[in-house]
Short mmCIF file of C-alpha atoms and ligand atoms in Angstrom, two decimals:
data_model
loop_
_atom_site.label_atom_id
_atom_site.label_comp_id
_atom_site.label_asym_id
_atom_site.label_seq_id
_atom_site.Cartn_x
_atom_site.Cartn_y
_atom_site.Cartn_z
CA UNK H 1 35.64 9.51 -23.31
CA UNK H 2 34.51 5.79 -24.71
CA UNK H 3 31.54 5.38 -24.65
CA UNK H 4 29.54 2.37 -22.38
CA UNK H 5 29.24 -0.61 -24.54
CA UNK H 6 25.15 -1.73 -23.83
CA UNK H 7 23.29 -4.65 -24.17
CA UNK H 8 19.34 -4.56 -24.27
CA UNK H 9 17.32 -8.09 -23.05
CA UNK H 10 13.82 -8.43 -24.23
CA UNK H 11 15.49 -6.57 -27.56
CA UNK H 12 12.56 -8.16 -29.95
CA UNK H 13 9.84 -6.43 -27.96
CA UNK H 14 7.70 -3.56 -27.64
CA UNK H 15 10.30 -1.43 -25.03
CA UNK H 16 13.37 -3.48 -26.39
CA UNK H 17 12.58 -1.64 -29.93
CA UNK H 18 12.13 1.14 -27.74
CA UNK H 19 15.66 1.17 -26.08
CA UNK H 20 17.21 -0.15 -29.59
CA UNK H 21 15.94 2.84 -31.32
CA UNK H 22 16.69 5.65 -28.26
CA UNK H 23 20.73 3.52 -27.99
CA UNK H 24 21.10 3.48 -31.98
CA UNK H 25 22.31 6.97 -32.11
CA UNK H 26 23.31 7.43 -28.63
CA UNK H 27 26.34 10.02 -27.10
CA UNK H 28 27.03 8.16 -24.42
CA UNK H 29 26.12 4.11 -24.88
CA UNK H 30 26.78 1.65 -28.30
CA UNK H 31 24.70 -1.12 -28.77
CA UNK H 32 26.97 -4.15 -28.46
CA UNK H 33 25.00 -6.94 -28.27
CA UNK H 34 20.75 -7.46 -28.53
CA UNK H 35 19.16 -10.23 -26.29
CA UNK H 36 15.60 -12.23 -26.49
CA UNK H 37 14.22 -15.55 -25.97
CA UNK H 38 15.29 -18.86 -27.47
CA UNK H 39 13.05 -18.31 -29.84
CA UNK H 40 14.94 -15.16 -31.77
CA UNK H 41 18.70 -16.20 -30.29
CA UNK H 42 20.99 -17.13 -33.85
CA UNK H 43 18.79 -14.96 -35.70
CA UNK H 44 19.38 -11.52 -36.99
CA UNK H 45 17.33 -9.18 -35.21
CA UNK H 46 15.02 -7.46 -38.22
CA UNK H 47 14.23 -11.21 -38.61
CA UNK H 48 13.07 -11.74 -35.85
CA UNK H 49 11.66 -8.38 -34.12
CA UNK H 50 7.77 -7.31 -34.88
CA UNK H 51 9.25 -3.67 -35.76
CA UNK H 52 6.04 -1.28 -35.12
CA UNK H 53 7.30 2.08 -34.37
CA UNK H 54 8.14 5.16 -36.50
CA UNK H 55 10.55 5.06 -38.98
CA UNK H 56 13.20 2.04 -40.08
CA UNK H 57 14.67 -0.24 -37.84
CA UNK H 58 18.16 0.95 -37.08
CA UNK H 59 20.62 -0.01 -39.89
CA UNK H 60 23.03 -1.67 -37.41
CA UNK H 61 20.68 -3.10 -35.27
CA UNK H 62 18.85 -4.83 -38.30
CA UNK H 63 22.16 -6.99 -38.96
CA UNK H 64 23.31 -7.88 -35.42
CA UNK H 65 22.76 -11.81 -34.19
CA UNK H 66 19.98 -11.99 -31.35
CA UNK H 67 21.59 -14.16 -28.40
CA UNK H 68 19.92 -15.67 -25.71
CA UNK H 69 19.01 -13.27 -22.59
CA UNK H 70 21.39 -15.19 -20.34
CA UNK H 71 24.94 -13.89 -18.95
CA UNK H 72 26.99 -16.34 -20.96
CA UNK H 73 24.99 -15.98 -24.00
CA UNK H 74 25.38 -11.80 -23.47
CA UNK H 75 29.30 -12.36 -22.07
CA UNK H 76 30.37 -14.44 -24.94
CA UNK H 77 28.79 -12.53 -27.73
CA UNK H 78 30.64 -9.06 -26.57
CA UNK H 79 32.11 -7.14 -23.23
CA UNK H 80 29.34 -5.14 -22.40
CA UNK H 81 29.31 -2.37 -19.13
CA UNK H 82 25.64 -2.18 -18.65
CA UNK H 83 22.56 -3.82 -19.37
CA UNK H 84 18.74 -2.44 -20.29
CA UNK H 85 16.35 -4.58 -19.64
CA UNK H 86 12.93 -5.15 -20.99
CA UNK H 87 12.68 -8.84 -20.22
CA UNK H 88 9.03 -10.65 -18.97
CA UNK H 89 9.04 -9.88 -14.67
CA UNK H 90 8.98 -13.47 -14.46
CA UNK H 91 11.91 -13.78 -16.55
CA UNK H 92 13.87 -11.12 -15.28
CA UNK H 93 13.78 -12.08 -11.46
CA UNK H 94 16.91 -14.50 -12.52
CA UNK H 95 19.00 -13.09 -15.06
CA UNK H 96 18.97 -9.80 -13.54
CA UNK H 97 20.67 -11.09 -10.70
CA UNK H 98 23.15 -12.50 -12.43
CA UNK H 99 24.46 -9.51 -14.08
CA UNK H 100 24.20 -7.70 -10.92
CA UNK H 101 26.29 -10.55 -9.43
CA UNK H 102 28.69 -10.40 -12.10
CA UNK H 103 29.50 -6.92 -11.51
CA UNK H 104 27.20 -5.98 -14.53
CA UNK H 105 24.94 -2.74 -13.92
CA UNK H 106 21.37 -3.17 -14.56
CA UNK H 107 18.38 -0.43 -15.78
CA UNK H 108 15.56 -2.52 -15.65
CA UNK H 109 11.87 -1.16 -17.31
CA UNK H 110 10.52 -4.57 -15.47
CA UNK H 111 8.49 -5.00 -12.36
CA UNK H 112 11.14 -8.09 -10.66
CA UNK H 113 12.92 -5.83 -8.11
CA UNK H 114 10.59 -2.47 -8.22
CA UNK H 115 9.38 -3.25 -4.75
CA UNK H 116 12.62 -4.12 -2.75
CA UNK H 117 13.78 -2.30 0.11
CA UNK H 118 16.91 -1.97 -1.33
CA UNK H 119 16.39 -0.80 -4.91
CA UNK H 120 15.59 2.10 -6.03
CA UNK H 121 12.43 2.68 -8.33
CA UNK H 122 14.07 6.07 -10.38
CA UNK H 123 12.48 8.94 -12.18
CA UNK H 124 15.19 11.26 -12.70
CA UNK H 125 13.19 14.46 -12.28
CA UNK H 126 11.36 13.01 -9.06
CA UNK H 127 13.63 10.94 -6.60
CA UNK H 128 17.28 11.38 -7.83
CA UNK H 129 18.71 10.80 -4.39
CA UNK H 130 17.35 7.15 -4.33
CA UNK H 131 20.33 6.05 -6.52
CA UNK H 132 22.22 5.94 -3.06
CA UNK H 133 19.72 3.10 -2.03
CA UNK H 134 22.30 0.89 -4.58
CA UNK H 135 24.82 0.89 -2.38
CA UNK H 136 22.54 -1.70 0.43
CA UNK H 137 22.67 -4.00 -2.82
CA UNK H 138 25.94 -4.79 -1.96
CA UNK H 139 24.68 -7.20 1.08
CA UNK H 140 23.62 -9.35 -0.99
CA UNK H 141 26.86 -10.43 -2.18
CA UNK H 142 26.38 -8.10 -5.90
CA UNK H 143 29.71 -6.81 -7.59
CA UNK H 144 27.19 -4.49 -9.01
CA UNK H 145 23.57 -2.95 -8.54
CA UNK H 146 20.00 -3.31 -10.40
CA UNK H 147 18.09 0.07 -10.93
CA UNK H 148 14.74 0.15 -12.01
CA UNK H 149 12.15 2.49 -13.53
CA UNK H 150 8.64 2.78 -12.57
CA UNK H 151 5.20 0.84 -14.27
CA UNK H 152 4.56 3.10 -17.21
CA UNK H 153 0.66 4.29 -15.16
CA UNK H 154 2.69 5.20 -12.09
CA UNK H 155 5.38 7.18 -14.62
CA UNK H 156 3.30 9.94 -15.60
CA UNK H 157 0.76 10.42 -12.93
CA UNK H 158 3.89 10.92 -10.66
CA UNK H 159 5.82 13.38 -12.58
CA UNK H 160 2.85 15.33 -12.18
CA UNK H 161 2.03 14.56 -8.94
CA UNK H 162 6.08 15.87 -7.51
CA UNK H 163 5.98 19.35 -7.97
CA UNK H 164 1.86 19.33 -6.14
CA UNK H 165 3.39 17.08 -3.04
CA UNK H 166 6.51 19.99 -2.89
CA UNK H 167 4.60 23.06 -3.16
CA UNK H 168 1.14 22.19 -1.40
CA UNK H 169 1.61 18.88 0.14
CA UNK H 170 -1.11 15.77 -0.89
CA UNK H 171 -3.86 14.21 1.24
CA UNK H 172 -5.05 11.62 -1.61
CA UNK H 173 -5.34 10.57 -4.89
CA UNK H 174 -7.70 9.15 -7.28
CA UNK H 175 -6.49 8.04 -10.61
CA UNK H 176 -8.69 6.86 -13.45
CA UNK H 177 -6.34 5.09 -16.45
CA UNK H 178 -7.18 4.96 -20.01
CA UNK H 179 -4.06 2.95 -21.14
CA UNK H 180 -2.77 2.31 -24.38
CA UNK H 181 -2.37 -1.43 -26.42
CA UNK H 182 1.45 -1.21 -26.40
CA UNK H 183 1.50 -1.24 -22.64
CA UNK H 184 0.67 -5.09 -22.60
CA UNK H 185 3.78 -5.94 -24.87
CA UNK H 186 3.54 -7.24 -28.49
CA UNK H 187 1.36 -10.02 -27.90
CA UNK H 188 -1.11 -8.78 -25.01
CA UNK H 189 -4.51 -7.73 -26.42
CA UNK H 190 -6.40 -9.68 -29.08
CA UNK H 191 -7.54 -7.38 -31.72
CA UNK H 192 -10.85 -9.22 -31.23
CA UNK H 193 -10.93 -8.04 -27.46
CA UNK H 194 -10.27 -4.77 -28.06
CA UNK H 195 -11.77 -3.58 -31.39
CA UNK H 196 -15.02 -1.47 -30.80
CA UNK H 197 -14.18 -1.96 -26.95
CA UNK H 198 -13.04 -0.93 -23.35
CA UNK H 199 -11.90 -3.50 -20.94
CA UNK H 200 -11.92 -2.10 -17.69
CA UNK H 201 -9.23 -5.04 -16.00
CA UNK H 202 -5.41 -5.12 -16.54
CA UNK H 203 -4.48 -7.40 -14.12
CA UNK H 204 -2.19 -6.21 -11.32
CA UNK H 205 -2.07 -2.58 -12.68
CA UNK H 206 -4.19 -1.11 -10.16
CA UNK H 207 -1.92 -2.52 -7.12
CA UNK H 208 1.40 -1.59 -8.80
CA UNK H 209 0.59 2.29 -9.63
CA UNK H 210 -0.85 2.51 -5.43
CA UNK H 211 2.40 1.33 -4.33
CA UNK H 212 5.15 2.37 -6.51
CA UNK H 213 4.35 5.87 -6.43
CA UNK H 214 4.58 5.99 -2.72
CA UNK H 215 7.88 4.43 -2.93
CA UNK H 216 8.95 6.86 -5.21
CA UNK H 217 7.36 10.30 -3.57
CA UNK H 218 9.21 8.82 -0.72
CA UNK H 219 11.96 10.08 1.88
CA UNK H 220 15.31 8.18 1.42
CA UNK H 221 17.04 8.50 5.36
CA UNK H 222 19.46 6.08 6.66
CA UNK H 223 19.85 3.70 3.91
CA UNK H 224 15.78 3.16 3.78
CA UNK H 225 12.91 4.71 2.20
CA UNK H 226 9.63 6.00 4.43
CA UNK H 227 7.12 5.93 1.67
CA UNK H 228 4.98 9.14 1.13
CA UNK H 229 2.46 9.16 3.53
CA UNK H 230 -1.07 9.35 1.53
CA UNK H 231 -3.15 7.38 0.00
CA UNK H 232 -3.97 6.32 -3.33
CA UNK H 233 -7.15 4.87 -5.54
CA UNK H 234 -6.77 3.71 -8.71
CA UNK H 235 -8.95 2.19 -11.30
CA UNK H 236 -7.30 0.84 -14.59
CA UNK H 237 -8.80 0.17 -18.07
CA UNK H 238 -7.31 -0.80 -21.51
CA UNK H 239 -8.62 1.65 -24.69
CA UNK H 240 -8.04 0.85 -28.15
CA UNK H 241 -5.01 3.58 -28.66
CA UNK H 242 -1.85 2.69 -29.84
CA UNK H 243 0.54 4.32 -27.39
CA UNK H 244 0.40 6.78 -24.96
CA UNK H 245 -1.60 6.36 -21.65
CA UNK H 246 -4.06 9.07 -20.38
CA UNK H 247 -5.18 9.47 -16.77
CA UNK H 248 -7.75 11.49 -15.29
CA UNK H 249 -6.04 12.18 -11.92
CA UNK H 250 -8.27 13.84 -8.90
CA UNK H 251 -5.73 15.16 -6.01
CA UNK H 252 -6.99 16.12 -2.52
CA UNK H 253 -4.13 18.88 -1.23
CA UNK H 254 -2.76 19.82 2.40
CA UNK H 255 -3.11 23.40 1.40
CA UNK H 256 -5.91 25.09 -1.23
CA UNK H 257 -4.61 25.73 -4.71
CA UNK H 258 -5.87 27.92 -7.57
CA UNK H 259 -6.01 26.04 -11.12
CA UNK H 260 -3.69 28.73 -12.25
CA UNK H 261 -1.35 28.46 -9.80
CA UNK H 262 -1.38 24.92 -10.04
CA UNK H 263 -0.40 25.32 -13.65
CA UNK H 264 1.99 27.33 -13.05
CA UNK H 265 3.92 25.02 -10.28
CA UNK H 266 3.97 22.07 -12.97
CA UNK H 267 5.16 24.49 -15.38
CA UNK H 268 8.60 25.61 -13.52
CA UNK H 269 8.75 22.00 -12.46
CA UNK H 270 12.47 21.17 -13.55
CA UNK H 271 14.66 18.47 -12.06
CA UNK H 272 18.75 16.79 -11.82
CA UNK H 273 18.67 15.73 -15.28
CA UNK H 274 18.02 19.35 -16.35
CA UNK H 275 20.35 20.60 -13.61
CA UNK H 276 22.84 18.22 -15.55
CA UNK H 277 21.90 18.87 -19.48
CA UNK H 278 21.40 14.74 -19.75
CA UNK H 279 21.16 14.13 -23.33
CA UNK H 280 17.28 12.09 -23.03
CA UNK H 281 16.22 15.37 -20.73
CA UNK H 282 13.31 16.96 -22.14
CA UNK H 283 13.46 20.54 -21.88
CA UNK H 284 9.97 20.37 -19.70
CA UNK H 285 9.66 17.50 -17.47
CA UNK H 286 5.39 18.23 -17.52
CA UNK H 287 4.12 20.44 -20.74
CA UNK H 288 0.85 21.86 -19.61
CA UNK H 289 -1.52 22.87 -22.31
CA UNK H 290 -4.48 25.54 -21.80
CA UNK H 291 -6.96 24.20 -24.74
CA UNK H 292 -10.07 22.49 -23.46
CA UNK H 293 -9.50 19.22 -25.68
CA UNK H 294 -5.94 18.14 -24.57
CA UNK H 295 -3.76 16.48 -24.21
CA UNK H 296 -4.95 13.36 -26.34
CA UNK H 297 -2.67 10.38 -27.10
CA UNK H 298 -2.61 10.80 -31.09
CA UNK H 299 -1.46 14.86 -30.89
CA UNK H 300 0.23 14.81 -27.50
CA UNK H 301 2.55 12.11 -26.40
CA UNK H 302 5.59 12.91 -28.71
CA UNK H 303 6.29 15.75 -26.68
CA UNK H 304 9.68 16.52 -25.49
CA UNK H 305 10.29 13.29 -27.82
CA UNK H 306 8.35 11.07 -25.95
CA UNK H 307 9.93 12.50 -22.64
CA UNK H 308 7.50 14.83 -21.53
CA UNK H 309 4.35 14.73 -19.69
CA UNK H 310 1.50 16.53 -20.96
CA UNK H 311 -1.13 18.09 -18.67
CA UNK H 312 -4.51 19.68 -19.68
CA UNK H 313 -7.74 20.33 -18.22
CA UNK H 314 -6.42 21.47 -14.58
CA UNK H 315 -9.41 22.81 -12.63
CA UNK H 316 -10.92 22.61 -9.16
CA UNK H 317 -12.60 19.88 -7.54
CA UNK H 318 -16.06 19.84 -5.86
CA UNK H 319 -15.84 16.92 -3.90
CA UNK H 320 -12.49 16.97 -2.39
CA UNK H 321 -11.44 19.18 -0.01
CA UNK H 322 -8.72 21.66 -1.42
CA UNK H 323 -9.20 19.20 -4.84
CA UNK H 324 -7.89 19.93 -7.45
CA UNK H 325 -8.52 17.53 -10.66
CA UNK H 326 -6.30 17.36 -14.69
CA UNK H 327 -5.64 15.04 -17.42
CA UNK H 328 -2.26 13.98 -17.83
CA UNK H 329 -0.36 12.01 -21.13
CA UNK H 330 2.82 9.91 -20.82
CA UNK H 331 3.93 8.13 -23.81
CA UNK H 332 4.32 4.67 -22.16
CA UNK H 333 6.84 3.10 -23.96
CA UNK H 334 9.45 6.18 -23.89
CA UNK H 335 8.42 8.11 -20.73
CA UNK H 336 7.03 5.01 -18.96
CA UNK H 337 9.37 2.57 -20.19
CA UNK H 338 12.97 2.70 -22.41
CA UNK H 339 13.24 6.27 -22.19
CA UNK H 340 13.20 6.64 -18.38
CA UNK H 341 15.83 3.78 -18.02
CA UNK H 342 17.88 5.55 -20.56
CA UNK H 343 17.68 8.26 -18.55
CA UNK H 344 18.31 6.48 -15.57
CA UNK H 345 21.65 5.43 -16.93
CA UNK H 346 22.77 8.67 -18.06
CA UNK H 347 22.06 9.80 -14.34
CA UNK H 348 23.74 7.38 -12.75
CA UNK H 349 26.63 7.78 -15.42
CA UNK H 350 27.17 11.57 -14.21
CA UNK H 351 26.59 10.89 -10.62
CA UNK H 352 29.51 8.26 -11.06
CA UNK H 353 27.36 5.52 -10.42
CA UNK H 354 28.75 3.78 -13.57
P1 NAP J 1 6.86 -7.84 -25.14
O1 NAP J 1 6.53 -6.95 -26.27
O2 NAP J 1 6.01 -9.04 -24.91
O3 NAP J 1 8.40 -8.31 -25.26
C1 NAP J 1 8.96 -9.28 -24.42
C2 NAP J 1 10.45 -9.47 -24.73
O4 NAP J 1 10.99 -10.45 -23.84
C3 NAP J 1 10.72 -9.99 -26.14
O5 NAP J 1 11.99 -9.52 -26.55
C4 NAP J 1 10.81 -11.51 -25.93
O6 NAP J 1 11.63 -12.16 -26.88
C5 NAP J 1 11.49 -11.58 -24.58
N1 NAP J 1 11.18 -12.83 -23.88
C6 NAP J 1 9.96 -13.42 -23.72
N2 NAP J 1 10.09 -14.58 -23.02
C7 NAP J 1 11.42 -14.73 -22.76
C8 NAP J 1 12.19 -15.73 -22.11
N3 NAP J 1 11.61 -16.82 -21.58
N4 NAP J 1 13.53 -15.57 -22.04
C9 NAP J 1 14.13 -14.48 -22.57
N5 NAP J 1 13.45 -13.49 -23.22
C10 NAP J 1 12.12 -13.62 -23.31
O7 NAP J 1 6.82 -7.03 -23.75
P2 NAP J 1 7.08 -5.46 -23.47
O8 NAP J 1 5.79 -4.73 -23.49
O9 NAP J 1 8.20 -4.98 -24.29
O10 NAP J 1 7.51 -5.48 -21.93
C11 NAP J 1 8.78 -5.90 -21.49
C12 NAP J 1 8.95 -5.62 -20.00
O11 NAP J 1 8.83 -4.21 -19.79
C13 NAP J 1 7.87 -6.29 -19.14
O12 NAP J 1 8.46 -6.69 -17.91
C14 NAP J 1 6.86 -5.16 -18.91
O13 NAP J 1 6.13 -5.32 -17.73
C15 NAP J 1 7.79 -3.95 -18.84
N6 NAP J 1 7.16 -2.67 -19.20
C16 NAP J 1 6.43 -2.55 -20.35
C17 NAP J 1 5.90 -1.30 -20.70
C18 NAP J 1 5.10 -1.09 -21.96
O14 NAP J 1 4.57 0.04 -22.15
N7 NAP J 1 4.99 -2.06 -22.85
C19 NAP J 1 6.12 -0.20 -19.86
C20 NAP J 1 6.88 -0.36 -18.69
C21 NAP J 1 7.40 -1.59 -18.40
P3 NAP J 1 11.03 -13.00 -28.15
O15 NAP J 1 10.66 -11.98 -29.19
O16 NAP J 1 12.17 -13.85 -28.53
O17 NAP J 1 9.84 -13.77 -27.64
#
């Protein structure tokens, strides 16, 4: 079979070097064409991207012409079958659209569409069924759909939330962030701000990770999604880490829970893109470690390749009733960001979707 010819918007930027590194060697999607702002379109893209992640930019990648992220820009520079998008939220809004009008598909990593009733916010493992919700899109006069993938907080805390909401049901959640620089994009934190520092404010953070996940956790039934019915309180600060965001995540249960048991439930925890041997699937949605001192960002959150979560620390709570309380690591540019979406297309790929 041929594979998907892709393009990737926001291509210059911290989850655009993301995707163009996971789509370089891909089985299933070839890099066609690489999109930014007007800034970078007409120049090759190791020109004009701020390359900071392991290893060499992509040999093919480095040569190919950066367009501008518009459909005619993308449409006359190569066919392409889908689109990836790691584009600014304000940005996005528009030009997603107009792929999805065009007929276009679009895996979004931004935060334009997460919140409308008729797209889905995906984590393979989590809410597979939700890809149905695509179909409503067509109201809106689109030839095709827009898919997106949870804010990289809400990514990891809710992977390890799933298999706790299936097995013992959830009352509440509080969720205390320690969030790496590469979550607020190449230019976001002044090394002046940060250095030596904690700042305990990333604007909108706090709202997005209490509603998303109960979008997610949610029940898809006739063409809508009840959100899960708890609550959630969280409190979101930026640390001086590179990548990889840890939470400290305190969980209130329906029914009482030994740690050990606990561990054990996130351990089996497998989901469809197991089932279906997807080639981004890590083995282990949620690695759970036993030493006293992980997971931390620097050892940790290249498990699974970036894909897995990893959770330490799991013990019982003395405030909440039936609490239970753990550490968790997401990598937020793979997990959180290009990786899910990749994901995300290789589901909807082998559900048919594409
Ligand atoms: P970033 O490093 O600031 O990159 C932004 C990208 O968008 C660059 O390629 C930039 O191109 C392009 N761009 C900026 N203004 C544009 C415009 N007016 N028209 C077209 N392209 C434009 O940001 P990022 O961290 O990669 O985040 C990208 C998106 O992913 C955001 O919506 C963010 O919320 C979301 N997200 C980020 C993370 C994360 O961990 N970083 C996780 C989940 C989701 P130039 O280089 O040409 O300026």
């Amino acid at each position: 079979m041929d594979k998907l010819r892709v393009a990737v918007l926001g291509a210059t930027g911290m989850v655009g070097q993301r995707f163009v590194k996971l789509l370089s060697d891909h089985p299933r999607f070839e890099l066609e064409v690489l999109a930014a702002s007007s800034r970078s379109a007409g120049k090759k893209y190791a020109e004009v991207v701020h390359w900071c992640i392991e290893g060499e930019i992509p040999e093919r990648a480095a040569g190919m012409r950066v367009v501008e992220a518009r459909l005619e820009d993308v449409k006359h520079e190569g066919d392409v079958d889908l689109v990836f998008s790691a584009l600014p939220s304000e940005v996005a809004r528009e030009v997603e659209a107009e792929f999805a009008r065009e007929g276009i598909p679009v895996i979004s990593d931004t935060s334009a569409y997460r919140m409308e009733p008729d797209v889905p916010i995906l984590i393979g493992e989590v809410n597979p069924d939700h890809l149905g919700l695509v179909r409503e899109q067509r109201k809106r006069g689109w030839r095709s759909f827009i898919v997106t993938s949870p804010n990289c907080t809400s990514n990891a805390m809710i992977i390890a939330l799933k298999p706790l909401m299936d097995e013992y049901g959830i009352r509440s959640v509080i969720v205390s962030t320690m969030q790496a620089l590469s979550g607020a994009g190449w230019t976001g934190v002044p090394s002046m701000a940060i250095t030596d520092n904690i700042i305990p404010y990333i604007r909108n953070e706090e709202e997005k990770v209490e509603r998303e996940a109960l979008k997610i956790l949610g029940r898809l039934e006739n063409s809508r999604i009840t959100p899960a019915d708890f609550k959630i309180s969280a409190s979101c600060h930026r640390v001086n880490v590179l990548e990889g965001h840890l939470e400290a995540i305190f969980v209130e249960l329906d029914k009482p829970a030994e740690p050990e048991d606990v561990a054990e439930t996130m351990r089996r925890f497998k989901g469809r893109p197991q089932e279906l041997r997807l080639p981004t699937a890590p083995e282990r949605p949620i690695i759970v470690r036993d030493e006293p001192d992980r997971p931390q960002p620097r050892l940790d959150r290249y498990a699974g390749n970036g894909m897995s979560v990893v959770v330490g620390r799991i013990r019982r709570d003395p405030v909440l009733r039936n609490g239970v309380k753990f550490l968790v690591l997401g990598h937020n540019t793979i997990r959180g960001a290009a990786g899910n979406a990749v994901l995300n297309a290789e589901l909807a790929e082998a559900e048919g979707y594409l």
